[in-house]
PDB file of C-alpha atoms and ligand atoms in Angstrom:
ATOM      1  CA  UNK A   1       0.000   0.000   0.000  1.00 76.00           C
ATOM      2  CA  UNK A   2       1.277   3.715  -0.821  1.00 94.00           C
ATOM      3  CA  UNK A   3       0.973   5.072   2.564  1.00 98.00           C
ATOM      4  CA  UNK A   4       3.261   7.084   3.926  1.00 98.00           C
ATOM      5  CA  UNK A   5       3.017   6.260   7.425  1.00 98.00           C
ATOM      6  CA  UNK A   6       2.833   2.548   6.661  1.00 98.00           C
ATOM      7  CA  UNK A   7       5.912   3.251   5.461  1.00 98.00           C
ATOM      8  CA  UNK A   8       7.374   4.949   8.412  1.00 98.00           C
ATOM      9  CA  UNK A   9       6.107   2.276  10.947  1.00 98.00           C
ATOM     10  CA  UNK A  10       7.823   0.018   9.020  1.00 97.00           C
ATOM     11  CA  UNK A  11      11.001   2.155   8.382  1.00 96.00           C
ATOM     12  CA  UNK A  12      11.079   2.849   4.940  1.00 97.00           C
ATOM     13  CA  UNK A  13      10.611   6.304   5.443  1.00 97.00           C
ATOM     14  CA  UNK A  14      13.105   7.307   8.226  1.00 98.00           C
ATOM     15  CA  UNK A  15      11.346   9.733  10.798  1.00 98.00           C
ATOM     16  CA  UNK A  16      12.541  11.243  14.250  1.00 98.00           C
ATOM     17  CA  UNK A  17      10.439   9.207  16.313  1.00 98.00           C
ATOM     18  CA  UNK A  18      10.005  10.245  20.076  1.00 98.00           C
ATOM     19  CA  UNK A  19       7.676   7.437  21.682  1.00 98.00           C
ATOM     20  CA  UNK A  20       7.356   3.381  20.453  1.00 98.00           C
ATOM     21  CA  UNK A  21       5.559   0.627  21.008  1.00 98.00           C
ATOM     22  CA  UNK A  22       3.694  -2.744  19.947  1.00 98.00           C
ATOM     23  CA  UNK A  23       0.588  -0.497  18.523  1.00 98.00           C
ATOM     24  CA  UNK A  24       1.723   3.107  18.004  1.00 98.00           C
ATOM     25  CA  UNK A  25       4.332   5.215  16.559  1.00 98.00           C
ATOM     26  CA  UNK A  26       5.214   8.904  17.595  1.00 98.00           C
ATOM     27  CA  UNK A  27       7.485  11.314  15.774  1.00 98.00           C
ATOM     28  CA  UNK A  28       8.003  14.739  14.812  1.00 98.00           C
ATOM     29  CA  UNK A  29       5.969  16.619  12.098  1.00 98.00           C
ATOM     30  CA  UNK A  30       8.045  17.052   9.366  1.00 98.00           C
ATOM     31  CA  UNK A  31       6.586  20.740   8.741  1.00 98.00           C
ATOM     32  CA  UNK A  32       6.295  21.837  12.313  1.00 98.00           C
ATOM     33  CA  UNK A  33       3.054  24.449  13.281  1.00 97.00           C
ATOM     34  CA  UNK A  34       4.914  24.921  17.056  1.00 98.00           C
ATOM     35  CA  UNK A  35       7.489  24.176  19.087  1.00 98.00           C
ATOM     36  CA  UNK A  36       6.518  20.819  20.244  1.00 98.00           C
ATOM     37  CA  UNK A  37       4.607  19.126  17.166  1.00 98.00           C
ATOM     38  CA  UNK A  38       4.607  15.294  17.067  1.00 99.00           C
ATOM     39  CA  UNK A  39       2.253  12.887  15.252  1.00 99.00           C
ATOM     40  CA  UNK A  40       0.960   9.847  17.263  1.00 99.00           C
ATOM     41  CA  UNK A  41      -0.199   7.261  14.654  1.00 99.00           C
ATOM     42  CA  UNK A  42      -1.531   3.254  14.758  1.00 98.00           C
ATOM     43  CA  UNK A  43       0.751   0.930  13.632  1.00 98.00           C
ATOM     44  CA  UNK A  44      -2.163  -0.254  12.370  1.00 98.00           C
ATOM     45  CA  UNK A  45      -3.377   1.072   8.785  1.00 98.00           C
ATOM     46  CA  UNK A  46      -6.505   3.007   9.533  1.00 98.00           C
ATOM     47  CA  UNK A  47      -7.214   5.723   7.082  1.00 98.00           C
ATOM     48  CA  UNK A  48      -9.383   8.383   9.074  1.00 98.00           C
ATOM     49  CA  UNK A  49     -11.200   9.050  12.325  1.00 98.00           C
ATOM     50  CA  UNK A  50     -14.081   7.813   9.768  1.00 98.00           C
ATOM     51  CA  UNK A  51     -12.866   4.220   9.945  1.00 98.00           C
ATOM     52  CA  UNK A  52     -12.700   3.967  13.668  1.00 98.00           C
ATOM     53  CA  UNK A  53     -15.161   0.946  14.990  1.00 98.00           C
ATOM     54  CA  UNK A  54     -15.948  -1.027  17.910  1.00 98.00           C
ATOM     55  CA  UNK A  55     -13.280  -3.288  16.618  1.00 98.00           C
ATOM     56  CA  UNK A  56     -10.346  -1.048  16.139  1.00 98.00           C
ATOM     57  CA  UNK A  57     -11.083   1.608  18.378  1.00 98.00           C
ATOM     58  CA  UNK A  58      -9.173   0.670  21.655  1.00 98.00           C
ATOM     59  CA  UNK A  59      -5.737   2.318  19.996  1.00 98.00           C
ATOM     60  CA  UNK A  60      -7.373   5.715  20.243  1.00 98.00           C
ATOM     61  CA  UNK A  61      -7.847   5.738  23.710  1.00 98.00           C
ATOM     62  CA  UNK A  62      -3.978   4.393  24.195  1.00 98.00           C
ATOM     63  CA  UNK A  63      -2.951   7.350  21.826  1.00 98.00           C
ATOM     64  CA  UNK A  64      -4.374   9.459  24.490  1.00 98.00           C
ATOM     65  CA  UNK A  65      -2.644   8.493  26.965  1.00 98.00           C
ATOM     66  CA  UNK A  66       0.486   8.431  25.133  1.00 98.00           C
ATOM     67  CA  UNK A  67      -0.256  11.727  24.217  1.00 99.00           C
ATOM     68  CA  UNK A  68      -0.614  12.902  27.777  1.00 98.00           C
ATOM     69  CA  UNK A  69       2.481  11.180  28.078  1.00 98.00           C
ATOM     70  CA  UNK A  70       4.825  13.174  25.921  1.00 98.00           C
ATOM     71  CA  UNK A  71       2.974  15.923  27.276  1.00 98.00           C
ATOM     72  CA  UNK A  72       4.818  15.793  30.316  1.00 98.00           C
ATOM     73  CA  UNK A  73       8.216  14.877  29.056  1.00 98.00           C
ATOM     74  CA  UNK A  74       8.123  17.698  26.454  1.00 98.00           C
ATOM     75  CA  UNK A  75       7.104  19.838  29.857  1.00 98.00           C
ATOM     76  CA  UNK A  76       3.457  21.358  28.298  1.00 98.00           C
ATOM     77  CA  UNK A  77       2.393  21.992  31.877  1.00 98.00           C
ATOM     78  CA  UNK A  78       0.245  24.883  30.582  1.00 97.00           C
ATOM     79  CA  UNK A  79      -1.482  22.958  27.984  1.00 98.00           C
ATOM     80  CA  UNK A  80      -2.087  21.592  24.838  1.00 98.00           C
ATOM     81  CA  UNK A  81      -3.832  20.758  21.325  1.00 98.00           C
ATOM     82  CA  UNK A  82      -4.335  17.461  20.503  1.00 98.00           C
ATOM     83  CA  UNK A  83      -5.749  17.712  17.228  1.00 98.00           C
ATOM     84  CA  UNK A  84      -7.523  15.405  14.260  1.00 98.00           C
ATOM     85  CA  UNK A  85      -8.006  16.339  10.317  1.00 98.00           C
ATOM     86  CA  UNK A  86     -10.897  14.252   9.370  1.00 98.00           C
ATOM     87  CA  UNK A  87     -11.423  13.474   5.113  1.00 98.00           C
ATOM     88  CA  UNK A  88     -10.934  16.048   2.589  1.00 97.00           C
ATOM     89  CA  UNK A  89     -13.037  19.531   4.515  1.00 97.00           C
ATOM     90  CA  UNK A  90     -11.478  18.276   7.692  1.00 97.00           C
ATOM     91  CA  UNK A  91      -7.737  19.048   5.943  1.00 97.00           C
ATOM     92  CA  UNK A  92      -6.783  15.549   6.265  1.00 98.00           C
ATOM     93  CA  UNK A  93      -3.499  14.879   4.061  1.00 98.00           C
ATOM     94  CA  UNK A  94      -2.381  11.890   5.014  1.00 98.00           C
ATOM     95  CA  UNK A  95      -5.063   9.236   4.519  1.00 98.00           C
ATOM     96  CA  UNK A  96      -3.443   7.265   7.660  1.00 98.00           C
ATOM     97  CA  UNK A  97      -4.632   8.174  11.145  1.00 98.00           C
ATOM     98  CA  UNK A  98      -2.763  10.377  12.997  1.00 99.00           C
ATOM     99  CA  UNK A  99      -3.367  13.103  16.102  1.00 99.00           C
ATOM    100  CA  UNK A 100      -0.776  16.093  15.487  1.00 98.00           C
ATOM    101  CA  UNK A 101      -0.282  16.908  19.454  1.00 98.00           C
ATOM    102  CA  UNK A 102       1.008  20.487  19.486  1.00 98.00           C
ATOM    103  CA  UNK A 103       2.387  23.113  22.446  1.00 98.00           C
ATOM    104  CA  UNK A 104       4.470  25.162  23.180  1.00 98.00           C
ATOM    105  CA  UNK A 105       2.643  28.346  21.928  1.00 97.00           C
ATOM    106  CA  UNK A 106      -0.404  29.805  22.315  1.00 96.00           C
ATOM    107  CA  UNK A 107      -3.559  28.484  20.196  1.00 96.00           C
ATOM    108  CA  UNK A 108      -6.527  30.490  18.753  1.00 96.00           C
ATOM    109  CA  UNK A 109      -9.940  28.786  18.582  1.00 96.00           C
ATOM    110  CA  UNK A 110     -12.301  28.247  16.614  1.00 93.00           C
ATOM    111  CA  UNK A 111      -9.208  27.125  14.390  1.00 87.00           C
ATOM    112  CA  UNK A 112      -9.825  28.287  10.688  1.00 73.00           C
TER     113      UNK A 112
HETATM  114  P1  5GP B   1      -2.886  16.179   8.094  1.00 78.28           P
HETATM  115  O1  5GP B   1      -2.885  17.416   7.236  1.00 78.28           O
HETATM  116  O2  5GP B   1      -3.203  14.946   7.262  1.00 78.28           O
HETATM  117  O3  5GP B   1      -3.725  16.264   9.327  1.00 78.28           O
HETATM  118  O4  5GP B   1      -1.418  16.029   8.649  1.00 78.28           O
HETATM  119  C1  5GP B   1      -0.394  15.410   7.959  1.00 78.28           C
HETATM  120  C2  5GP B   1       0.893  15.875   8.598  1.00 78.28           C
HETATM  121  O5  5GP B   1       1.905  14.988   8.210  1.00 78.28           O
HETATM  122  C3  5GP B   1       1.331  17.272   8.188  1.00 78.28           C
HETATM  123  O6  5GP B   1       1.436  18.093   9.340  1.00 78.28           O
HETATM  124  C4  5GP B   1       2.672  17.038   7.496  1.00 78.28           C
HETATM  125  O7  5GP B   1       3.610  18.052   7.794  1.00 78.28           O
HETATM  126  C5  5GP B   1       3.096  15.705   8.046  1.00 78.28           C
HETATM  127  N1  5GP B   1       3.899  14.898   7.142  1.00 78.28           N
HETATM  128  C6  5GP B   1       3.642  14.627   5.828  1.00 78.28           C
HETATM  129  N2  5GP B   1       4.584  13.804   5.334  1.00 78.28           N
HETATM  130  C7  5GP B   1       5.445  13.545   6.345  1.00 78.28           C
HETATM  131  C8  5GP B   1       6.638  12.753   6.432  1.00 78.28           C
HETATM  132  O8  5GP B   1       7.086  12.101   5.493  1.00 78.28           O
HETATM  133  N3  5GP B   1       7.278  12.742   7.649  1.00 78.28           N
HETATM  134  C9  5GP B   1       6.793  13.435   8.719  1.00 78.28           C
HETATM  135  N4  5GP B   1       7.496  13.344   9.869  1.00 78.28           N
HETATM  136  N5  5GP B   1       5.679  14.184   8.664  1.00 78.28           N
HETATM  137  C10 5GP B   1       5.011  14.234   7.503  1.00 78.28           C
HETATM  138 ZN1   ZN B   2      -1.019   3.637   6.373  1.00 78.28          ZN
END
């Protein structure tokens, strides 16, 4: 398949990965929107939010707490973004799911 986070889970694509294990991958955005911008992924090929089921759906509660978990080491104690892009109006890009988690600045909302 011509994904290419498939293809950094399985290390084609190199990537400067900052948190591993048996079900997700976490690494720095390679176009980075704040200080601390890392995308926390499935190892598992899921294409959008839109494909999450009872079945598969356990990973996105563990990329929470991953999340929360390079929270703290990257020292966001004042807060966050944990964002999703969601199909084509959502601004998804990458058809693999993936939660940008973002700090380090201060965020606007509603984002445009
Ligand atoms: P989306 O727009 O789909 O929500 O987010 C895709 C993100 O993936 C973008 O922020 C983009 O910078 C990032 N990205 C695209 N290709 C690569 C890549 O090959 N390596 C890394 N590290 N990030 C990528
Ligand atoms: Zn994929």
């Amino acid at each position: 398949m011509d994904c290419i986070f498939c293809k950094i889970v399985n290390g084609e694509i190199p990537s400067a990965k900052v948190y591993e294990d048996d079900t997700v991958v976490a690494f720095n955005d390679l176009s980075p929107q704040a200080p601390v911008h890392v995308l926390i992924i499935p190892k598992e090929h899921i294409a959008s939010c839109d494909e999450v089921n009872e079945e598969n759906c356990a990973v996105v509660g563990h990329i929470f707490a991953v999340a929360a978990k390079i929270a703290k080491e990257k020292g966001l104690s004042n807060g966050y973004r944990i964002v999703n892009n969601c199909g084509d109006e959502g601004g998804q890009t990458v058809k693999h799911l993936h939660f940008h988690l973002m700090g380090g600045r201060q965020f606007t909302w509603p984002a445009g």
